[in-house]
């Protein structure tokens, strides 16, 4: 059970809810604070002009709303902004969104009735996923459109996915005995006015990207292993003179993976002695995609560490406007709904993971191209050259997918378009950034799956699996159980999908 309340919610706890199915509970003291905050706003708002309670929204805030219409105002806001388009967000991302919105409300600065947080908790624990469209909010007055679709479900309208089926919210609520929220003061504005869509997606992105980095370290170690590379480019001594944490972490992780390998070579045994040759058969230094892995993956490690810090800070922040402070007995108007923090971090992660996929593609190309490796048959073809094709066909998929990642890596953070009668004159596009990052990560898993397939074929071509490190041998054995060695040509799309699912579902177990 993960408890939400006074303690900071960690990424590890979010992981347990998202991937291990742990339930959320609400700390009683924190729930009392939510109640106190609501009661304060109810008293404070009487006969005062407060944005979004007795005014219109955005540029329409100059219009006073009569007391008799304030409840209808909130319903109108939810229904009018439930205007998304495109595909529904996958359930995993929707669950992340709900966790992020609930966490913001549990800070007790939004003036919502406690039934809002208890209903969000119940939807998360019962795996009821509101249907939220990918296209919508611009991420400045929050993820307005995405969160409006969440609010639509909270008031008992719209659609949800439950037990894998698309159903009406009212029908599922009736089946589960769930009661929709009512409108008390500002529940409509409170639900939609925040960064919780981009933050929830960002949480999933960080988790999946960290796992992806681990797999890239493993595959980079294994390619160095199967080509019998020298060990000094991974040495502690060489990397320590570069004072970047990520580079040194990656090098250490790769050394650990290869610590009992019988294939990695020690340079002094081969070159640090008197030699008579004028031209050396052994390559003195490996290509950059093998030799410079710590320098390439190191910045990606550091980027993910920094992004995790920012995303978790946002998760534990009050993402709303106005901010209701019952301790100071005041309501503060400002811009805490703005998504620039998440937008910028998602763009950084997107660029970093694109570079990771580019490294994977170059390593894959090295294995495929006999003119580069001088060790393997063309396209890792274990059959008859000319008649069979090996991995030739599926290499196109990897190349094409990396190209898409490169194009998707244009930053959203600098792509503001004013809208809302220029009230929202500079926006973050944070949800777009987070969703594009999610796609880049998904693409990268597809590329790495193809790299895994090729790597295993290389091991079998050399018949060297007994010489692999114990770590590499375990990965080889686990994947070979779902993807046997092949010689004759056959469709490979199902194999690639199975391996991608393996990578997504298994912790690479890198000791950072």
C-alpha positions as CSV (number, residue, x, y, z in Angstrom):
1,X,0.0,0.0,0.0
2,X,1.4,3.4,-1.0
3,X,0.2,6.2,1.3
4,X,-0.4,9.6,-0.1
5,X,-0.3,12.5,2.3
6,X,2.3,14.5,4.2
7,X,5.3,12.5,2.9
8,X,6.8,13.3,-0.5
9,X,5.7,10.7,-3.1
10,X,8.7,9.0,-4.8
11,X,9.1,7.7,-8.3
12,X,9.6,4.2,-6.8
13,X,6.2,4.4,-5.1
14,X,4.6,5.6,-8.4
15,X,6.3,2.6,-10.0
16,X,4.7,0.2,-7.5
17,X,1.2,1.6,-8.2
18,X,1.6,1.7,-12.0
19,X,3.4,-1.6,-12.6
20,X,3.0,-3.8,-9.5
21,X,-0.7,-3.0,-8.9
22,X,-0.2,-1.7,-5.4
23,X,-3.2,0.4,-4.1
24,X,-3.1,3.9,-2.9
25,X,-4.4,5.0,0.5
26,X,-4.9,8.6,1.8
27,X,-3.2,9.6,5.0
28,X,-6.0,10.6,7.4
29,X,-4.2,13.8,8.6
30,X,-3.7,14.9,5.0
31,X,-7.3,14.2,4.2
32,X,-8.3,16.4,7.2
33,X,-6.1,19.2,5.7
34,X,-8.0,18.9,2.4
35,X,-11.3,19.2,4.4
36,X,-10.0,22.3,6.3
37,X,-8.8,23.8,3.0
38,X,-12.3,23.3,1.5
39,X,-14.1,24.7,4.5
40,X,-11.8,27.8,4.6
41,X,-12.5,28.5,0.9
42,X,-16.3,28.1,1.4
43,X,-16.2,30.8,4.1
44,X,-13.6,33.0,2.4
45,X,-15.2,33.2,-1.0
46,X,-18.5,34.7,0.3
47,X,-18.9,38.2,-1.1
48,X,-15.4,38.3,-2.6
49,X,-14.4,38.3,-6.2
50,X,-12.3,35.2,-6.8
51,X,-11.3,34.0,-10.2
52,X,-13.2,30.9,-11.4
53,X,-15.7,30.9,-8.6
54,X,-17.8,33.9,-9.4
55,X,-16.1,35.0,-12.6
56,X,-15.8,33.7,-16.1
57,X,-12.6,32.0,-17.2
58,X,-9.6,33.2,-19.1
59,X,-10.4,36.4,-21.1
60,X,-14.0,36.0,-19.9
61,X,-12.9,36.6,-16.3
62,X,-14.1,40.2,-16.6
63,X,-17.7,38.9,-16.3
64,X,-19.2,38.4,-12.9
65,X,-21.2,35.2,-12.5
66,X,-24.3,35.4,-10.3
67,X,-24.5,33.2,-7.2
68,X,-27.3,31.2,-8.7
69,X,-25.1,30.2,-11.7
70,X,-21.8,29.4,-10.0
71,X,-22.5,25.6,-9.9
72,X,-23.6,25.5,-13.5
73,X,-20.5,27.5,-14.4
74,X,-18.3,24.6,-13.3
75,X,-20.3,22.0,-15.2
76,X,-20.1,24.3,-18.3
77,X,-16.4,24.5,-18.0
78,X,-15.9,20.8,-17.8
79,X,-18.3,20.0,-20.7
80,X,-17.1,22.7,-23.0
81,X,-13.4,21.8,-22.6
82,X,-14.0,18.1,-23.1
83,X,-13.0,18.6,-26.6
84,X,-10.0,16.4,-27.2
85,X,-9.1,14.6,-30.5
86,X,-6.9,11.9,-31.8
87,X,-6.3,8.6,-29.9
88,X,-7.1,7.8,-26.3
89,X,-4.1,7.8,-24.0
90,X,-3.1,4.3,-23.0
91,X,-4.3,3.2,-19.6
92,X,-0.8,3.3,-18.1
93,X,-0.4,7.0,-19.0
94,X,-4.0,7.7,-17.8
95,X,-3.2,6.1,-14.4
96,X,-0.1,8.2,-14.1
97,X,-2.2,11.3,-14.9
98,X,-4.6,10.4,-12.1
99,X,-1.8,9.8,-9.6
100,X,-0.4,13.2,-10.4
101,X,-3.7,15.0,-10.1
102,X,-4.5,13.3,-6.8
103,X,-1.0,14.2,-5.5
104,X,-1.6,17.8,-6.3
105,X,-4.9,17.8,-4.5
106,X,-3.5,16.1,-1.4
107,X,-1.3,19.2,-0.9
108,X,-4.5,20.8,0.3
109,X,-4.3,24.1,-1.6
110,X,-7.0,23.6,-4.2
111,X,-10.2,24.1,-2.1
112,X,-11.8,20.9,-3.4
113,X,-14.3,18.9,-1.5
114,X,-12.7,15.7,-0.1
115,X,-15.0,13.5,-2.3
116,X,-12.7,14.5,-5.2
117,X,-9.6,12.9,-3.7
118,X,-11.5,9.8,-2.5
119,X,-13.0,9.3,-5.9
120,X,-9.7,9.7,-7.7
121,X,-8.2,7.2,-5.2
122,X,-11.0,4.7,-6.0
123,X,-10.7,5.0,-9.7
124,X,-6.9,4.3,-9.5
125,X,-7.3,1.4,-7.1
126,X,-10.2,-0.2,-9.2
127,X,-8.3,0.3,-12.5
128,X,-11.1,2.5,-14.0
129,X,-9.4,4.5,-16.7
130,X,-11.1,7.7,-18.0
131,X,-10.9,8.1,-21.8
132,X,-8.6,11.0,-22.3
133,X,-7.6,12.1,-25.7
134,X,-4.0,12.8,-26.7
135,X,-4.6,16.0,-28.5
136,X,-5.9,19.0,-26.6
137,X,-4.3,21.2,-24.0
138,X,-1.4,23.6,-24.7
139,X,0.0,23.2,-21.2
140,X,-0.1,26.7,-19.9
141,X,-3.4,27.0,-18.1
142,X,-2.6,23.4,-17.4
143,X,-3.5,20.5,-19.5
144,X,-7.0,21.9,-19.8
145,X,-8.5,19.6,-22.4
146,X,-7.0,16.3,-21.2
147,X,-8.0,17.1,-17.6
148,X,-11.4,18.2,-18.7
149,X,-12.0,14.6,-19.9
150,X,-10.9,13.4,-16.4
151,X,-13.3,15.9,-14.8
152,X,-16.1,14.6,-17.2
153,X,-15.7,11.1,-15.7
154,X,-15.5,12.5,-12.2
155,X,-19.0,14.0,-12.6
156,X,-20.3,10.7,-14.0
157,X,-20.2,11.5,-17.7
158,X,-18.1,10.5,-20.7
159,X,-16.5,7.1,-21.2
160,X,-14.0,4.9,-19.4
161,X,-12.0,1.8,-20.1
162,X,-12.7,-0.9,-17.5
163,X,-11.4,-4.5,-17.8
164,X,-10.2,-3.8,-21.3
165,X,-13.6,-2.5,-22.6
166,X,-14.7,0.9,-23.6
167,X,-17.9,1.7,-21.6
168,X,-20.0,4.6,-20.5
169,X,-18.9,6.1,-17.2
170,X,-22.4,6.0,-15.7
171,X,-22.7,2.2,-16.5
172,X,-19.4,1.4,-14.8
173,X,-20.0,3.6,-11.8
174,X,-23.4,1.9,-11.3
175,X,-21.8,-1.5,-11.5
176,X,-19.1,-0.6,-9.0
177,X,-21.3,1.4,-6.7
178,X,-19.3,4.6,-7.3
179,X,-20.9,8.0,-6.8
180,X,-19.8,10.9,-9.0
181,X,-18.6,14.1,-7.4
182,X,-20.8,17.1,-6.9
183,X,-19.9,20.7,-7.6
184,X,-19.4,22.6,-4.4
185,X,-17.2,25.6,-5.1
186,X,-14.6,25.2,-7.8
187,X,-14.2,21.5,-8.5
188,X,-14.5,22.0,-12.3
189,X,-11.7,24.5,-12.5
190,X,-9.6,22.7,-9.9
191,X,-9.6,19.4,-11.8
192,X,-8.7,20.9,-15.2
193,X,-6.3,23.7,-14.1
194,X,-2.9,21.9,-13.7
195,X,0.0,20.1,-15.3
196,X,-1.0,16.6,-14.2
197,X,-1.4,15.1,-17.7
198,X,2.1,16.0,-18.7
199,X,3.4,15.1,-15.3
200,X,1.7,11.7,-15.2
201,X,3.0,10.9,-18.7
202,X,6.4,12.2,-17.6
203,X,6.5,9.8,-14.7
204,X,6.0,6.8,-17.0
205,X,8.5,8.2,-19.4
206,X,11.2,8.5,-16.8
207,X,10.6,4.9,-15.5
208,X,10.7,3.5,-19.1
209,X,13.7,5.6,-20.1
210,X,15.8,4.5,-17.1
211,X,15.0,0.9,-18.0
212,X,15.9,1.5,-21.6
213,X,19.3,3.0,-20.5
214,X,20.0,-0.1,-18.6
215,X,19.3,-2.3,-21.6
216,X,21.5,-0.1,-23.8
217,X,24.3,-0.6,-21.3
218,X,23.9,-4.3,-21.5
219,X,23.8,-4.5,-25.2
220,X,26.7,-2.2,-25.5
221,X,28.7,-4.4,-23.2
222,X,27.7,-7.5,-25.1
223,X,28.7,-6.1,-28.5
224,X,32.1,-5.2,-27.0
225,X,32.2,-8.8,-25.7
226,X,31.4,-10.7,-28.9
227,X,33.9,-8.7,-31.0
228,X,36.5,-9.2,-28.4
229,X,37.2,-5.5,-27.8
230,X,39.9,-4.2,-25.5
231,X,38.9,-3.4,-21.9
232,X,40.7,-0.1,-21.4
233,X,38.0,2.2,-22.8
234,X,35.8,1.0,-19.9
235,X,38.5,1.2,-17.3
236,X,38.0,3.1,-14.1
237,X,41.3,4.9,-14.7
238,X,40.4,6.2,-18.1
239,X,36.9,7.4,-17.2
240,X,37.8,8.9,-13.9
241,X,39.7,11.7,-15.5
242,X,36.4,12.9,-17.0
243,X,34.5,14.3,-14.1
244,X,31.0,13.4,-15.3
245,X,29.0,11.2,-13.0
246,X,27.0,9.6,-15.8
247,X,30.1,8.6,-17.8
248,X,31.6,7.0,-14.8
249,X,28.4,5.3,-13.8
250,X,27.9,3.8,-17.3
251,X,31.6,2.6,-17.5
252,X,31.3,1.0,-14.0
253,X,28.0,-0.7,-15.0
254,X,29.6,-2.1,-18.2
255,X,32.6,-3.3,-16.2
256,X,30.3,-5.1,-13.8
257,X,28.4,-6.8,-16.7
258,X,31.7,-8.0,-18.2
259,X,33.6,-8.8,-15.1
260,X,33.9,-12.5,-15.7
261,X,33.8,-12.5,-19.5
262,X,36.4,-14.7,-21.2
263,X,36.2,-12.6,-24.4
264,X,37.1,-9.1,-23.5
265,X,40.8,-8.5,-24.1
266,X,43.4,-6.7,-22.0
267,X,45.5,-4.3,-24.2
268,X,48.9,-5.0,-22.6
269,X,48.6,-8.6,-23.5
270,X,48.5,-7.7,-27.2
271,X,50.0,-4.3,-27.9
272,X,52.2,-3.3,-24.9
273,X,55.1,-5.4,-26.0
274,X,57.6,-5.3,-28.8
275,X,55.9,-5.8,-32.1
276,X,57.5,-6.4,-35.6
277,X,54.5,-5.9,-37.9
278,X,54.2,-2.8,-40.0
279,X,50.5,-3.3,-40.5
280,X,48.4,-4.7,-37.6
281,X,45.7,-7.3,-38.2
282,X,44.0,-6.4,-34.9
283,X,42.2,-3.1,-34.9
284,X,44.1,-0.8,-32.5
285,X,41.0,1.0,-31.4
286,X,37.3,0.1,-31.9
287,X,34.8,2.2,-33.7
288,X,33.2,5.0,-31.7
289,X,29.9,3.1,-31.2
290,X,31.8,0.5,-29.2
291,X,34.6,2.6,-27.7
292,X,32.7,5.7,-26.7
293,X,29.7,4.2,-25.0
294,X,30.4,5.8,-21.6
295,X,30.7,9.2,-23.3
296,X,27.5,8.7,-25.3
297,X,25.3,7.1,-22.6
298,X,26.8,9.1,-19.7
299,X,25.0,12.3,-20.7
300,X,21.8,10.4,-21.1
301,X,22.2,9.0,-17.5
302,X,22.7,12.6,-16.2
303,X,19.8,13.9,-18.2
304,X,17.4,11.3,-16.7
305,X,18.7,12.0,-13.2
306,X,17.9,15.7,-13.6
307,X,14.6,15.0,-15.3
308,X,13.5,12.7,-12.6
309,X,14.2,15.3,-9.9
310,X,12.1,17.9,-11.8
311,X,9.2,15.6,-12.6
312,X,9.0,14.3,-9.0
313,X,9.1,17.9,-7.7
314,X,6.2,18.7,-10.0
315,X,4.4,15.6,-8.8
316,X,4.6,16.8,-5.2
317,X,3.7,20.4,-6.0
318,X,0.4,22.4,-6.1
319,X,-0.5,22.6,-9.8
320,X,-3.5,24.9,-9.8
321,X,-4.7,28.5,-9.9
322,X,-5.8,30.2,-7.8
323,X,-3.9,28.6,-4.9
324,X,-6.0,28.4,-1.7
325,X,-4.0,28.8,1.5
326,X,-6.0,28.2,4.6
327,X,-2.9,28.6,6.8
328,X,-2.3,32.1,5.6
329,X,-6.1,32.6,5.2
330,X,-5.7,33.9,1.7
331,X,-6.2,33.0,-2.0
332,X,-3.3,33.7,-4.3
333,X,-3.8,34.2,-8.1
334,X,-0.9,33.3,-10.3
335,X,0.4,30.8,-12.8
336,X,1.2,27.5,-11.0
337,X,-0.7,25.7,-13.9
338,X,2.1,26.5,-16.3
339,X,4.0,23.5,-17.7
340,X,7.4,24.8,-18.7
341,X,9.3,22.7,-16.2
342,X,7.9,19.4,-17.5
343,X,7.9,20.5,-21.1
344,X,11.6,21.4,-21.1
345,X,12.6,18.1,-19.2
346,X,10.5,16.0,-21.6
347,X,12.3,17.6,-24.6
348,X,15.7,16.8,-23.0
349,X,14.6,13.2,-22.3
350,X,13.3,12.9,-25.9
351,X,16.6,14.1,-27.4
352,X,18.6,11.9,-25.1
353,X,16.6,8.8,-25.9
354,X,16.8,9.6,-29.6
355,X,20.6,9.6,-29.2
356,X,20.4,6.2,-27.4
357,X,18.4,4.8,-30.3
358,X,21.0,6.2,-32.7
359,X,23.8,4.4,-30.8
360,X,21.8,1.2,-31.0
361,X,21.3,1.6,-34.7
362,X,25.1,2.2,-35.3
363,X,26.0,-0.9,-33.2
364,X,23.4,-2.9,-35.1
365,X,24.9,-1.7,-38.4
366,X,28.4,-2.7,-37.2
367,X,27.2,-6.2,-36.6
368,X,25.4,-6.3,-40.0
369,X,28.3,-5.0,-42.1
370,X,31.0,-7.5,-42.6
371,X,33.2,-4.8,-44.1
372,X,33.3,-3.1,-40.7
373,X,33.4,-6.0,-38.3
374,X,35.5,-8.5,-40.4
375,X,34.0,-11.2,-38.2
376,X,30.4,-12.0,-39.1
377,X,28.6,-12.9,-42.3
378,X,26.7,-10.1,-44.1
379,X,23.4,-9.2,-42.3
380,X,24.2,-11.8,-39.7
381,X,23.0,-14.4,-42.2
382,X,23.5,-17.9,-40.8
383,X,22.1,-19.5,-43.9
384,X,23.3,-19.6,-47.5
385,X,24.5,-16.2,-48.7
386,X,22.4,-14.9,-51.6
387,X,19.6,-17.4,-51.0
388,X,18.9,-16.4,-47.4
389,X,18.7,-12.9,-45.9
390,X,19.3,-13.2,-42.2
391,X,18.6,-9.9,-40.5
392,X,18.6,-7.8,-43.7
393,X,14.9,-7.1,-43.8
394,X,14.4,-6.1,-40.3
395,X,17.4,-3.7,-40.3
396,X,15.2,-1.4,-42.5
397,X,12.7,-1.2,-39.6
398,X,15.4,-0.1,-37.1
399,X,16.8,2.5,-39.5
400,X,13.3,3.9,-40.3
401,X,12.3,4.0,-36.6
402,X,15.5,5.9,-35.6
403,X,14.8,8.4,-38.4
404,X,11.3,9.0,-37.0
405,X,12.9,9.6,-33.6
406,X,15.2,12.1,-35.0
407,X,12.4,14.1,-36.5
408,X,10.3,13.8,-33.4
409,X,13.1,15.3,-31.4
410,X,12.4,18.9,-32.4
411,X,11.6,20.6,-29.1
412,X,8.1,21.5,-28.2
413,X,9.3,23.8,-25.4
414,X,10.2,26.5,-28.0
415,X,7.0,26.0,-30.0
416,X,4.6,28.3,-28.3
417,X,1.5,29.5,-30.2
418,X,-0.6,32.2,-28.5
419,X,-4.3,31.4,-28.1
420,X,-7.3,32.0,-25.9
421,X,-7.7,35.6,-27.3
422,X,-4.0,36.0,-26.5
423,X,-4.7,35.5,-22.8
424,X,-2.4,32.5,-23.0
425,X,0.2,34.4,-25.0
426,X,3.1,32.0,-24.1
427,X,2.5,28.4,-23.5
428,X,4.5,25.2,-22.8
429,X,3.0,22.5,-25.0
430,X,4.0,20.2,-22.2
431,X,1.5,17.4,-22.8
432,X,2.6,17.3,-26.5
433,X,6.2,17.2,-25.4
434,X,5.5,14.3,-22.9
435,X,3.5,12.3,-25.5
436,X,6.1,12.7,-28.1
437,X,8.8,11.6,-25.7
438,X,6.7,8.6,-24.9
439,X,6.6,7.7,-28.6
440,X,10.3,8.2,-28.9
441,X,10.9,5.8,-26.0
442,X,8.5,3.3,-27.5
443,X,10.3,3.5,-30.8
444,X,13.7,3.0,-29.0
445,X,12.5,-0.2,-27.5
446,X,11.6,-1.4,-31.0
447,X,15.1,-0.6,-32.2
448,X,16.8,-2.3,-29.2
449,X,14.6,-5.4,-29.8
450,X,16.1,-5.8,-33.3
451,X,19.6,-5.2,-31.8
452,X,19.0,-8.0,-29.3
453,X,17.9,-10.4,-32.1
454,X,21.1,-9.7,-34.1
455,X,23.3,-10.0,-31.0
456,X,22.0,-13.4,-30.2
457,X,22.6,-14.6,-33.8
458,X,26.1,-13.3,-33.5
459,X,26.7,-15.3,-30.3
460,X,25.4,-18.4,-32.1
461,X,27.5,-17.8,-35.2
462,X,30.6,-17.7,-33.0
463,X,29.4,-20.5,-30.7
464,X,30.8,-18.4,-27.9
465,X,27.9,-18.4,-25.4
466,X,30.0,-20.4,-22.8
467,X,32.7,-17.6,-23.0
468,X,30.2,-14.8,-22.2
469,X,30.1,-13.2,-18.8
470,X,27.6,-14.7,-16.5
471,X,25.4,-11.6,-16.8
472,X,25.5,-11.7,-20.7
473,X,24.9,-15.5,-20.6
474,X,21.7,-15.0,-18.5
475,X,20.3,-12.5,-21.0
476,X,21.3,-14.8,-23.9
477,X,19.5,-17.7,-22.3
478,X,16.3,-15.8,-21.3
479,X,15.8,-14.3,-24.7
480,X,16.7,-17.5,-26.6
481,X,13.9,-19.1,-24.7
482,X,11.4,-16.9,-26.6
483,X,13.5,-16.4,-29.8
484,X,15.3,-19.5,-31.0
485,X,18.3,-19.4,-33.3
486,X,17.2,-19.3,-37.0
487,X,18.9,-20.1,-40.3
488,X,16.0,-20.3,-42.7
489,X,14.1,-17.1,-43.5
490,X,10.8,-16.5,-41.8
491,X,8.7,-13.4,-40.8
492,X,10.4,-11.6,-37.9
493,X,7.8,-9.1,-36.8
494,X,6.3,-11.3,-34.1
495,X,9.7,-12.1,-32.8
496,X,10.6,-8.4,-32.6
497,X,7.4,-7.7,-30.7
498,X,8.0,-10.5,-28.2
499,X,11.5,-9.3,-27.5
500,X,10.3,-5.7,-27.1
501,X,7.7,-6.9,-24.5
502,X,10.5,-8.8,-22.8
503,X,12.6,-5.7,-22.5
504,X,9.6,-3.6,-21.3
505,X,8.6,-6.2,-18.7
506,X,12.0,-7.1,-17.3
507,X,14.2,-5.0,-15.1
508,X,17.7,-4.9,-16.6
509,X,19.1,-5.1,-13.1
510,X,21.9,-2.6,-13.6
511,X,23.6,-1.7,-10.3
512,X,24.0,2.1,-10.8
